[in-house]
XYZ file of C-alpha atoms in Angstrom:
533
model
C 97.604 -29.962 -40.671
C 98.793 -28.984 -37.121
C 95.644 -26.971 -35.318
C 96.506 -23.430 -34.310
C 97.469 -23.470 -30.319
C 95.690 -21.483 -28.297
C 98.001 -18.035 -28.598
C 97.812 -18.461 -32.141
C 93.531 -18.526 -31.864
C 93.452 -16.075 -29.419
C 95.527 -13.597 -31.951
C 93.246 -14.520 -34.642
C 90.228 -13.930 -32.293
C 91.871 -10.038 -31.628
C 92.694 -10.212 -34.880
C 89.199 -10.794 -36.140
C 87.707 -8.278 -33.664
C 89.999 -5.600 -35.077
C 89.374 -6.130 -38.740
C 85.090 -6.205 -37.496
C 85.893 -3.057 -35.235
C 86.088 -0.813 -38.771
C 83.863 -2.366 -40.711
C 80.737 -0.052 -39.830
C 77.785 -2.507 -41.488
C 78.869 -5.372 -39.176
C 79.341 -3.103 -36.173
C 76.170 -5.107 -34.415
C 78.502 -8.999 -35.100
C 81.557 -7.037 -33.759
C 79.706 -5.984 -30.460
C 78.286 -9.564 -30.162
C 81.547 -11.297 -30.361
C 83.254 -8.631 -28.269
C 80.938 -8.867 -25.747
C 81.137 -12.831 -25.537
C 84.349 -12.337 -25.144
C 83.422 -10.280 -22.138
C 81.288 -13.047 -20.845
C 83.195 -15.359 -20.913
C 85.976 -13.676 -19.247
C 83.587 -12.691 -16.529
C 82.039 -15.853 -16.453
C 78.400 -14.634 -16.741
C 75.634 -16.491 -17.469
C 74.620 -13.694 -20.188
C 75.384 -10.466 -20.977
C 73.828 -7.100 -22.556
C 74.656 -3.973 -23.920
C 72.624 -0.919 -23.250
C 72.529 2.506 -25.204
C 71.209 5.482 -22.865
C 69.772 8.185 -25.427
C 67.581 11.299 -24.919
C 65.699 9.633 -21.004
C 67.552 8.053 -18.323
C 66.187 4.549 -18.849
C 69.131 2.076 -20.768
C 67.849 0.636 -23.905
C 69.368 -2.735 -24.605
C 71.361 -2.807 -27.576
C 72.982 -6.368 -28.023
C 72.527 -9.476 -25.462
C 73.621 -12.786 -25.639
C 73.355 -15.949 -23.273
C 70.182 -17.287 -21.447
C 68.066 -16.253 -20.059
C 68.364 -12.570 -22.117
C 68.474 -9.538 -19.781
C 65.531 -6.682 -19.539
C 65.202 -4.915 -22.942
C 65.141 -1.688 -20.890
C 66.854 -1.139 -17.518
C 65.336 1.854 -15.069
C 67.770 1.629 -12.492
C 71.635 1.847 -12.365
C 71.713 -2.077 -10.454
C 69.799 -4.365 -9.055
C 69.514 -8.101 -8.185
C 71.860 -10.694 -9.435
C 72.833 -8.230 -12.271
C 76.085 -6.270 -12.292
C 75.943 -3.205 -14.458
C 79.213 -1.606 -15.570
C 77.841 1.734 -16.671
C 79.350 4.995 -19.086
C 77.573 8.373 -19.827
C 76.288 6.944 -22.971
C 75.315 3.332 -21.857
C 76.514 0.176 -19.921
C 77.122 -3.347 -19.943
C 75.566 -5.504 -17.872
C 76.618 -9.426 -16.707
C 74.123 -12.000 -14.575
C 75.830 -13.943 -12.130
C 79.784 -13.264 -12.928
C 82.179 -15.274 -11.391
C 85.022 -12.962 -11.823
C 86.479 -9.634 -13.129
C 87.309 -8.781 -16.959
C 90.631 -8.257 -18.098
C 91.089 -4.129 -18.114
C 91.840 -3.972 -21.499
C 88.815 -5.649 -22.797
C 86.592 -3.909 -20.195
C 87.999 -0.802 -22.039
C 87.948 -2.051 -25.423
C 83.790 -2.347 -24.742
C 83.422 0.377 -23.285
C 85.168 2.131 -26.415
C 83.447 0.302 -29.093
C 79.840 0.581 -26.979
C 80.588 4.342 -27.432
C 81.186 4.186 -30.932
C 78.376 2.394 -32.045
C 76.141 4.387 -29.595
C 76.994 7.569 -31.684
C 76.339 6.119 -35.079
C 72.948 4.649 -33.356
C 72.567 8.607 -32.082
C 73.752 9.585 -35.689
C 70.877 7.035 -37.689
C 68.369 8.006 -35.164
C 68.582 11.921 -36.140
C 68.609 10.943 -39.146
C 65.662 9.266 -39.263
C 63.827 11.775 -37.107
C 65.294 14.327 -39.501
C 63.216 12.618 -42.314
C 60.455 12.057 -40.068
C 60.636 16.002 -38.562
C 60.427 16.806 -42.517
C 58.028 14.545 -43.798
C 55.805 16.158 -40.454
C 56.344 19.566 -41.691
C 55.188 19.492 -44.983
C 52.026 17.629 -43.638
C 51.668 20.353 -40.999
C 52.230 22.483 -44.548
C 49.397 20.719 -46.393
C 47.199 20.464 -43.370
C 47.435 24.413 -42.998
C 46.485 24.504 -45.983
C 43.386 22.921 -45.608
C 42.072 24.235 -42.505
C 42.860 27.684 -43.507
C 40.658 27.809 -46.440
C 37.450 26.099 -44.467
C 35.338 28.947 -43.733
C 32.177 27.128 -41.827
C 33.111 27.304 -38.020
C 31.404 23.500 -37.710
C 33.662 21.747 -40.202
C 36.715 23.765 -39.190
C 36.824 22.762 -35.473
C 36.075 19.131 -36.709
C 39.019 19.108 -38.965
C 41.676 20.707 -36.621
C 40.574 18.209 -34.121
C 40.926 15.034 -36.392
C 44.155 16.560 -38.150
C 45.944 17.204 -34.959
C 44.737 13.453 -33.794
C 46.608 12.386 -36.844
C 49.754 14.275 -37.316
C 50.636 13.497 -33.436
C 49.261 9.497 -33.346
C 47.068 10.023 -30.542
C 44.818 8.222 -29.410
C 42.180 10.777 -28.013
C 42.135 14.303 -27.985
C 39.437 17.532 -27.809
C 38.779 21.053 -29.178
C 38.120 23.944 -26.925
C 37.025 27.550 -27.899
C 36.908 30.476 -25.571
C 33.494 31.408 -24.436
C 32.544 33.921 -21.515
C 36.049 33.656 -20.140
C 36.148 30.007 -19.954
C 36.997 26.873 -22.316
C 33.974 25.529 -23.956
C 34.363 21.884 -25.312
C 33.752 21.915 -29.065
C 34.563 18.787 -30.230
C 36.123 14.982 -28.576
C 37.556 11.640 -30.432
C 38.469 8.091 -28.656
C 36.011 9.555 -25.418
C 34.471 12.072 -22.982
C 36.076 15.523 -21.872
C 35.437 17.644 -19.743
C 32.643 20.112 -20.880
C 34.069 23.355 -19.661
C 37.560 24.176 -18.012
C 37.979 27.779 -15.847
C 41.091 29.758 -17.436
C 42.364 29.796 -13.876
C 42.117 25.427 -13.400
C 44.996 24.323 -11.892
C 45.578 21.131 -13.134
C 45.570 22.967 -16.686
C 47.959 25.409 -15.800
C 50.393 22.551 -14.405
C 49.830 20.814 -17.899
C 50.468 24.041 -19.292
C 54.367 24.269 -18.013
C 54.535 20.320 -18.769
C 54.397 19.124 -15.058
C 53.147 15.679 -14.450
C 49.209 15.714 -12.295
C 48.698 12.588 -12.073
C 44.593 11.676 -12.350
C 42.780 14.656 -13.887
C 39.179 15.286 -14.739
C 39.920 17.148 -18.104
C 40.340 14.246 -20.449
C 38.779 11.029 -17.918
C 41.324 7.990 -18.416
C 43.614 9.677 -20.530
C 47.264 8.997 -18.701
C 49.748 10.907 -20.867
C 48.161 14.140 -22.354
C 50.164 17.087 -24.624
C 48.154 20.722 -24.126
C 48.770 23.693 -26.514
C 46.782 26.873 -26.358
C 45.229 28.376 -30.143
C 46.001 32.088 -29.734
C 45.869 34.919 -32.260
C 46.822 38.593 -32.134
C 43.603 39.095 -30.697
C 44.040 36.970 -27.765
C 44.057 33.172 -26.668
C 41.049 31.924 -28.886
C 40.673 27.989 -27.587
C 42.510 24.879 -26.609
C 43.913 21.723 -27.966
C 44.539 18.464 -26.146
C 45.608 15.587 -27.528
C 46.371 12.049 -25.038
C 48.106 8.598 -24.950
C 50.428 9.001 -28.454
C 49.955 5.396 -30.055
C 53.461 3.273 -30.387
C 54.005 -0.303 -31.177
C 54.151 -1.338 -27.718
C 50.797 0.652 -26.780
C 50.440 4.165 -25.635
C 53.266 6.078 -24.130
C 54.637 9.924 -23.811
C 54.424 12.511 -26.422
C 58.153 13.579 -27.187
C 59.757 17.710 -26.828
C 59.132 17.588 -31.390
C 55.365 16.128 -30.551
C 55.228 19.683 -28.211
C 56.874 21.727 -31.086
C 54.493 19.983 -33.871
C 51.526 20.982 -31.691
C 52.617 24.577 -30.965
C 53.137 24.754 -34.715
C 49.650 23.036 -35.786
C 47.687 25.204 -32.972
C 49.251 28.632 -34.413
C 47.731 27.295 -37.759
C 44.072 26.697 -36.366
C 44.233 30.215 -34.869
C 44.572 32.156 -38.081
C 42.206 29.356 -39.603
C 39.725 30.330 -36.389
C 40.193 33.679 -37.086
C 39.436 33.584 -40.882
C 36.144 31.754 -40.210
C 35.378 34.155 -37.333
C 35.612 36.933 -39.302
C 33.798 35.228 -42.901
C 31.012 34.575 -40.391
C 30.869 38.492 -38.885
C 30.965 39.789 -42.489
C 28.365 36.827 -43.582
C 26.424 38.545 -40.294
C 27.273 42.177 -41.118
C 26.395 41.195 -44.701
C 22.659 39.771 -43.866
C 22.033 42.755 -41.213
C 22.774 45.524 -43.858
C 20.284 43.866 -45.731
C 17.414 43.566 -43.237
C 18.362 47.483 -42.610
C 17.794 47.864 -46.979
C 14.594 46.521 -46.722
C 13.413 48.356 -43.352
C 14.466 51.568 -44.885
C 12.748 50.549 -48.113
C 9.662 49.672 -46.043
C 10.144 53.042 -44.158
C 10.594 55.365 -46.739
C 7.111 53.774 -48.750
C 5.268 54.688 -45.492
C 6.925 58.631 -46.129
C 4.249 60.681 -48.474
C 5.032 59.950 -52.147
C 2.922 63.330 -53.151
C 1.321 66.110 -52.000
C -2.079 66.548 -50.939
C -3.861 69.115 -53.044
C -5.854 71.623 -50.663
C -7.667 74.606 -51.804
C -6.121 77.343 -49.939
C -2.974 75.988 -48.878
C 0.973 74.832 -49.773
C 2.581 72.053 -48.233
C 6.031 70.278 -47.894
C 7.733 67.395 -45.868
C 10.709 66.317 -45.573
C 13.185 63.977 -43.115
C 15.987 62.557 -43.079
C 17.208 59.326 -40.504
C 20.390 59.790 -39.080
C 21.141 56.070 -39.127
C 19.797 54.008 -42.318
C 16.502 53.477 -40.588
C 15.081 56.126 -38.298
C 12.868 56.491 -35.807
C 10.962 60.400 -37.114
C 7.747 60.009 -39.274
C 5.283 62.313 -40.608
C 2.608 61.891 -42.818
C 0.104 64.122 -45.161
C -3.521 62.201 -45.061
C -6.120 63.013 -47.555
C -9.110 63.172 -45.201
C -11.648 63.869 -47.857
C -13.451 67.310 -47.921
C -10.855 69.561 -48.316
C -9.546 67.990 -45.133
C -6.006 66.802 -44.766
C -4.373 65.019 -41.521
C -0.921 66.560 -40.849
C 1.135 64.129 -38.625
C 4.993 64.861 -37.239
C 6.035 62.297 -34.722
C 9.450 61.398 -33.152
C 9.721 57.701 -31.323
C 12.415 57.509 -28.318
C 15.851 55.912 -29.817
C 16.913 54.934 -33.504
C 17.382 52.027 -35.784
C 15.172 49.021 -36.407
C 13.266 49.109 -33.022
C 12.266 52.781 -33.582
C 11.460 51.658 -36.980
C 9.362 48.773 -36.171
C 7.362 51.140 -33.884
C 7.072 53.815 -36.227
C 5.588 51.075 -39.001
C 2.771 50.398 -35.922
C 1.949 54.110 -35.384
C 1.559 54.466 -39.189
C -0.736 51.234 -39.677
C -3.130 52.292 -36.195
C -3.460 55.910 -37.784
C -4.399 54.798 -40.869
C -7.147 52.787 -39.190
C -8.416 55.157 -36.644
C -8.611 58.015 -38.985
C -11.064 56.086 -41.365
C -13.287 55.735 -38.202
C -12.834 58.852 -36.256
C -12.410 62.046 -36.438
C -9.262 64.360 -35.514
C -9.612 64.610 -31.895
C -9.116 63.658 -28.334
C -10.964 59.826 -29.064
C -8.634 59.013 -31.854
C -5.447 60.050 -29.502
C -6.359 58.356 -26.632
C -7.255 54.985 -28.768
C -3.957 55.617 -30.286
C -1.834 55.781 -27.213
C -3.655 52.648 -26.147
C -2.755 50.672 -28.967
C 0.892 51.881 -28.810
C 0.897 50.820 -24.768
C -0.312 47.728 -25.578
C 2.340 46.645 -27.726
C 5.044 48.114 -28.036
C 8.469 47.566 -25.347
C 7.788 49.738 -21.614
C 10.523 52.090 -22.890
C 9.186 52.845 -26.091
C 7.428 56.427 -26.523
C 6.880 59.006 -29.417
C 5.851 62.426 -29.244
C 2.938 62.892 -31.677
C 1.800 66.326 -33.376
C -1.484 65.581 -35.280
C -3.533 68.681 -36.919
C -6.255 69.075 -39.695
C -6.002 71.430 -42.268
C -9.208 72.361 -43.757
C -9.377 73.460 -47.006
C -11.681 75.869 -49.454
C -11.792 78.858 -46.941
C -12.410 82.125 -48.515
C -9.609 84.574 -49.377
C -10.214 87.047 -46.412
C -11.416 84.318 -43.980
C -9.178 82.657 -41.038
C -9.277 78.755 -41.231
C -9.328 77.261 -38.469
C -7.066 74.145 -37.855
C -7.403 71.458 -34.810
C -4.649 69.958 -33.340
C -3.381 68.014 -30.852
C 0.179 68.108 -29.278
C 1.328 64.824 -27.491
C 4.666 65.727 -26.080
C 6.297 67.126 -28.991
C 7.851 70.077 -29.871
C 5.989 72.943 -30.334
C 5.017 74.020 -33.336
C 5.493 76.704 -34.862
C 3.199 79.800 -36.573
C 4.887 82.535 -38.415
C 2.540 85.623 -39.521
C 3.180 87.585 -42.685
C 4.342 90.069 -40.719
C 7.020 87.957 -39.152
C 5.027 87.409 -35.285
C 5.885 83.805 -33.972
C 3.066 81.924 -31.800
C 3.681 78.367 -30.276
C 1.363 75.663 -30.560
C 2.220 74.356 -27.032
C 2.265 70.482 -25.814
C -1.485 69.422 -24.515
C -0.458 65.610 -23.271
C 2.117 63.463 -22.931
C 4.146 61.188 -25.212
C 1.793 58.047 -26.813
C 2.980 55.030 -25.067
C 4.047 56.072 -21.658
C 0.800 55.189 -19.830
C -2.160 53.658 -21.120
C -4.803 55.685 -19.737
C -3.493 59.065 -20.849
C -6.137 62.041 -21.620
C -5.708 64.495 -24.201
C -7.167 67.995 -25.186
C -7.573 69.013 -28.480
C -6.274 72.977 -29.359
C -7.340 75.280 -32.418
C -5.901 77.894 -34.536
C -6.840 80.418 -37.080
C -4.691 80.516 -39.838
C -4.837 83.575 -42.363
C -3.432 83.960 -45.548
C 0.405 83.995 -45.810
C 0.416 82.605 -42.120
C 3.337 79.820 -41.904
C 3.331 77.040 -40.010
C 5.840 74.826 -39.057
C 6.361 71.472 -37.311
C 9.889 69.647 -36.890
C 11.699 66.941 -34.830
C 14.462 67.858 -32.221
C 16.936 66.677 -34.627
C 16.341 70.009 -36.040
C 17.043 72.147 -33.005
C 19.555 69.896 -30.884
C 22.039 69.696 -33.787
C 24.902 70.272 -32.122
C 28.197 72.727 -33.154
C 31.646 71.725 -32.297
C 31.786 73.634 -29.279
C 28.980 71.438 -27.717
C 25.958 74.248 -28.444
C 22.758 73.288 -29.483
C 20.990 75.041 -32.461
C 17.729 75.775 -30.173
C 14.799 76.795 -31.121
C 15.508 80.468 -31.134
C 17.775 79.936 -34.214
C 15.513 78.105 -36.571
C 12.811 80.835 -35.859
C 14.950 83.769 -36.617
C 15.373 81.487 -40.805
C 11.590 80.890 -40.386
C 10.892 84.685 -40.329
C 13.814 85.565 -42.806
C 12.666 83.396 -45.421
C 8.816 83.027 -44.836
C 7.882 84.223 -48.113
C 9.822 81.983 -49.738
C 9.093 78.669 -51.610
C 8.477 75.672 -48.909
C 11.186 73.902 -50.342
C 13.469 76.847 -50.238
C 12.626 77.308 -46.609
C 13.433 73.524 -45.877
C 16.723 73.919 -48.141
C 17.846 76.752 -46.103
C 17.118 75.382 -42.812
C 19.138 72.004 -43.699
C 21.979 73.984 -45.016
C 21.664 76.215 -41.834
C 21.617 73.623 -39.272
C 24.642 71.713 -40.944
C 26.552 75.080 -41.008
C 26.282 75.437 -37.313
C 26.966 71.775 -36.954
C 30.547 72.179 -38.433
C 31.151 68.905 -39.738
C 29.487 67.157 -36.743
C 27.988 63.828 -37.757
C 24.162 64.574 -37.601
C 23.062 62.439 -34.313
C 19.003 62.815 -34.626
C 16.513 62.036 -37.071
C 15.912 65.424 -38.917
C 11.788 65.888 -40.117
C 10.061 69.291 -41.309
C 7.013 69.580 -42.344
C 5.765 72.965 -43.751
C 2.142 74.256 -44.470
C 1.525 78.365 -45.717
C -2.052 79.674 -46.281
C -2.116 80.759 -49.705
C -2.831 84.954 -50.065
C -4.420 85.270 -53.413
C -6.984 82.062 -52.833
């Protein structure tokens, strides 16, 4: 058989590459021979093809010849290469001896550009699959960190997720603490412990600018930043460094930034769920300690009324908060005696509480040992100096009633006024007389004196004692109740039942008050020499 001559191989060879050029699965053979063909025209000792893609840099696609040419190219030429280059790629020759025919220099370029786009088309394809298969991780992740509630294992999982979903090497958690970034938790090394809102090396990593050497992640060379922010405000931080690839660690891509925006908005409403589970947990345990201090507090209120020949009494209060800081007390003193105490410590809540438990407990004591009087005071006031806060006080009323007094006779009742309020003595015949302040408020200095006052009190003489919750309730219009008020329903009702007379001064005082919340403590206690004893 006679061999082919050389136009009839040459037409096969075209003939060949034509029937390759549309046959899509073979499209890497067809660039091979095509570009050996190009080689050879030019002479080279090899040749490559380069695709250029999302960076500048060419990746090379196809090479043949020896020895192969860099797998990626940075730079449009250099040394004894000759690059031929397109807006999608280039071809490159070592050491040609001569120019390519124009029509295969264009036939290249053509079929470079071809493949290039179904390269393009695979590759979004793949990331595609890969963008999806992220999503419904960065689904099932949020759903994991979202329902862990303990602020410890929460900021250890959205550390080691985000790690994971973005193949980094390193990385660290940051939550916002007294206007700064407080480090939280690291993997693969050291961070910095804190970072100032206004760094500004984090604000350049912030709008993705390069920085070079930077303390906040030592060693790290390429790092992604994403801040976790809520409706609320920016809550924290996450960095993650050097994404792992085959070849080692490299650049996190514009879908890493994107997958990290979307992971950090998860951690923020995860954040913000455990925040808030721990204030309620908080809210939750405080409510309780308040229970059990007004539990405590009420048990140290009277549970009955003294009996005392001669005489009626009543008390009442009522905290403005759950715990208050007003107490009073009714003391069985034996004898026919009984201790009246009305007392009102500075502020509210639990540390008013706490000192109004200490008052009751030294009372108690010094009453078993001494007698109503200046001693027992004075002992008292030092005991409250001693250890309670500097800007703790209470005013103190303390009286005894004395029992078993005949019908016509005046009994006489000692008292002793420690910066309170005055009390208050309402004849039958409706006369008011002030049992006036004789010290000041227990607590303010240790080595306070007192003097002790008396007054006869005759049959259907009232006598009242109250906290200034009672007259600085307050109206809408910014007036106080005063004292002038509640003695005008002292002398209206004075012959009524104690408890009617407290009734009507509570419903009184709330009247005036309008719907104001009530902003004191509110105590009355209430003591009437009988007329028929």
């Amino acid at each position: 058989m006679t061999p082919p001559s050389g136009i009839e191989a040459e037409t096969a060879e075209w003939l060949e590459l034509a029937r390759l050029a549309g046959d899509a699965p073979r499209d890497s053979e067809y660039l091979k021979r095509l570009l050996d063909a190009y080689r050879q025209a030019r002479e080279a000792e090899a040749a490559a093809l380069y695709f250029r893609f999302e960076d500048t840099s060419l990746q090379r696609h196809v090479a043949i010849g020896e020895p192969p040419l860099p797998a990626r190219l940075e730079q449009t030429e250099g040394g004894d290469l000759d690059l031929l280059s397109w807006s999608g790629g280039a071809v490159a020759c070592r050491a040609p001896q001569r120019d390519a025919p124009a029509p295969l220099t264009t036939l290249l370029a053509t079929a470079l550009e071809v493949s290039r786009q179904r390269q393009q088309l695979k590759r979004q394809g793949f990331e595609a699959k890969l963008r999806g298969v992220q999503l419904e991780a960065l689904y099932d992740v949020g759903l994991a960190i979202t329902s862990m509630l303990d602020m410890e294992e929460l900021s250890e999982a959205i550390l080691l997720r985000a790690v994971s979903l973005l193949d980094a090497r390193r990385g660290a958690l940051y939550l916002l603490e007294d206007e700064r970034f407080a480090l939280q938790r690291t993997i693969g090394g050291d961070a910095a412990e804190t970072i100032q809102l206004d760094d500004p090396v984090l604000a350049a990593l912030l709008r993705g600018e390069a920085v070079g050497e930077q303390a906040l992640v030592p060693g790290a060379v390429h790092l992604l930043l994403e801040p976790i922010e809520s409706e609320a405000g920016r809550r924290g931080l996450l960095i993650v460094a050097d994404k792992e690839s085959r070849t080692g660690v490299g650049p996190f891509g514009r879908s890493d930034q994107r997958t990290l925006e979307l992971f950090a908005n998860q951690a923020a409403i995860a954040l913000e769920n455990a925040r808030l589970h721990r204030e309620a947990l908080e809210k939750e345990r405080l409510e309780r300690e308040m229970e059990l201090a007004s539990e405590i507090q009420r048990r140290l209120l009277p549970t009955t009324i003294p009996v005392v020949p001669g005489f009626e009494l009543y008390g009442w209060s009522r905290p403005a908060q759950q715990v208050g800081g007003d107490y009073y007390d009714l003391i069985v003193l034996g004898d026919g005696r009984c201790g009246l105490v009305v007392g009102d410590v500075s502020g509210k809540g639990m540390p008013a509480a706490l000192m109004v438990s200490t008052v009751h407990s030294a009372l108690r004591l010094l009453l078993d040992r001494l007698t109503v009087g200046p001693e027992l005071i004075e002992r008292l006031n030092r005991h409250i100096s001693e250890t309670s806060a500097p800007n703790k006080f209470i005013t103190f009323f303390l009286a005894e009633v004395v029992g078993g007094v005949s019908a016509g006779d005046r009994s006489e009742m000692r008292f002793l006024n420690a910066g309170h309020n005055p009390a208050l003595l309402v004849s039958p015949s409706g006369e008011m007389r002030r049992l006036e302040t004789c010290g000041l408020p227990l607590g303010l200095l240790p080595d306070s004196t007192y003097d002790a006052g008396s007054v006869g009190i005759g049959p259907g003489d009232l006598l009242c004692v109250y906290s200034d919750g009672i007259t600085e309730a307050v109206s809408p219009d910014d007036e106080q109740f005063g004292m002038s008020r509640l003695c005008e329903v002292l002398v209206s009702c004075r012959e009524e039942p104690l408890e009617t007379i407290v009734a009507t001064i509570d419903r009184t005082t709330a009247e005036f008050a309008g719907g104001m919340p009530q902003a004191d403590d509110q105590t009355l206690v209430l003591v009437r020499r009988r007329v028929d004893d």
